[in-house]
């Protein structure tokens, strides 16, 4: 007996074949579109002719702390140079440099535990913490010079004494913190750091951290009286105002750079778009600095220089819980850094920060990661996709596969409820109530994905300077410690872009701005004391005298190291 298909089944076959064929065509078109997208040109096409025959000496893209710091240096080196800054917002310092968009920590390695990892043999690696502390000392010198020059006004407007603490619990973490402190105080830059496992002592340092805590919980803390809170937005704004006093400086707000094309003579034609008038202008420049925060990657790619093909970006946003009531702000004058949970990335290190913002005291807790494809807080959700090209897509996929813990962490953070944020908060502020805080969104960060010749493509935390072989363009990528070390980073940009001047005519001028230039403070207690004494007096910060006999053997700073009082009466408790 033979079987035959039913008429209905027979009629469905052509329909199924049509659907299958349409699906195959759709996949093919998608593959063609993806290929065309990945293989599209990175560099800007040749645009209109420049409006200026004589190129500007320096064109800075981005009105943040980095670009403004570079412009400040260069204006003092060469006051006759024409320097232009183009910023897409209607004010400077509206992205990551804004006080509400970062933690405001004067990063100096005092409290950040991720800067001092524990080695396999149980010792503590202190090199990164010392390097960051050295860089922050350059910041203090630069800002002190600007105060003396009248470019920065009253120091308390932008920097305030705010002790830095590390706080941990659990036997393993307590052991680590003790070893960390013993390793760090061998260094002149870290002399004066105190350590305690005494709950009553820690409560005197940070009452909000201890009140309401289980008295049976084992805790430990380090306390460094030399820590600071910095408002980088105020610094950026004041330095910009000072720059405008020179007629050779030009600030253009509301302009977005949409094209970068290098000319045969190594100058650059920069296409800037007036966002209000919806019109383009092309400006010729001898040197271009890209300091546009998260947008720097896309602009670097736009330049088309070969070095740009080695980079991609991984955007991460941040949120904080903000306390503005006196119950928190009047009783918390420290920055308390904890230890990231096992498996969490360095960016997740929790901290309870005392801040000075908009002329008032604020306490912030965080950060909580915010999943986003934007490269700027005020950017586009298409930013990430627009940065993907044939040369970096495989590396991005490799980094994603190798950092599944980070991907998982971000996915978990995206689903957090207020109750879960509160649960994290009470680990550091046990008596905090849900109604005491509001959730705020901070700035956007873009972590560097870099093609390393030895390691392959890696996800890199920190900052990265990229220049072309002609030293005609430079870009700053990455994030923390970022703004805290901006004067040191910009000196590095100047060394790469203007090596001859930095080795000759500019050298004494730089030394006048940064007296320790070319030297390491940590190698000399005498130099540490001289430089810190000067900057502490100018900036109104506390000062700890380092014994000149400190020779690399761990010393107890004692419960009361010698602290020279500053003029801010509110800080006399130090």
XYZ file of C-alpha atoms in Angstrom, residues 178 181-182 185-186 190-196 201 204-205 221-225 544-547 550 553-563 574:
37
model
C 48.470 45.478 57.315
C 50.647 49.695 54.984
C 53.996 48.264 56.126
C 55.418 53.547 54.659
C 58.917 52.583 53.573
C 53.577 57.508 52.078
C 55.144 58.395 55.410
C 52.459 59.314 57.945
C 49.979 56.585 56.964
C 48.397 55.130 60.101
C 46.944 51.652 60.613
C 44.414 50.439 63.151
C 39.991 54.620 66.626
C 37.059 58.651 65.345
C 38.392 58.693 61.772
C 41.684 50.690 58.303
C 44.525 52.885 57.184
C 44.342 56.654 57.496
C 46.375 59.171 55.499
C 45.938 62.816 56.540
C 53.761 65.768 57.356
C 57.509 66.050 57.857
C 59.306 62.981 56.528
C 62.346 61.919 58.588
C 63.924 57.147 56.162
C 62.898 50.183 56.262
C 59.267 50.167 57.360
C 58.786 52.696 60.147
C 55.855 53.247 62.432
C 54.408 56.674 61.807
C 52.897 56.494 65.258
C 49.382 57.543 66.201
C 50.326 61.230 65.938
C 52.818 62.009 63.145
C 54.131 65.554 63.074
C 51.555 67.501 61.084
C 43.878 66.658 61.692
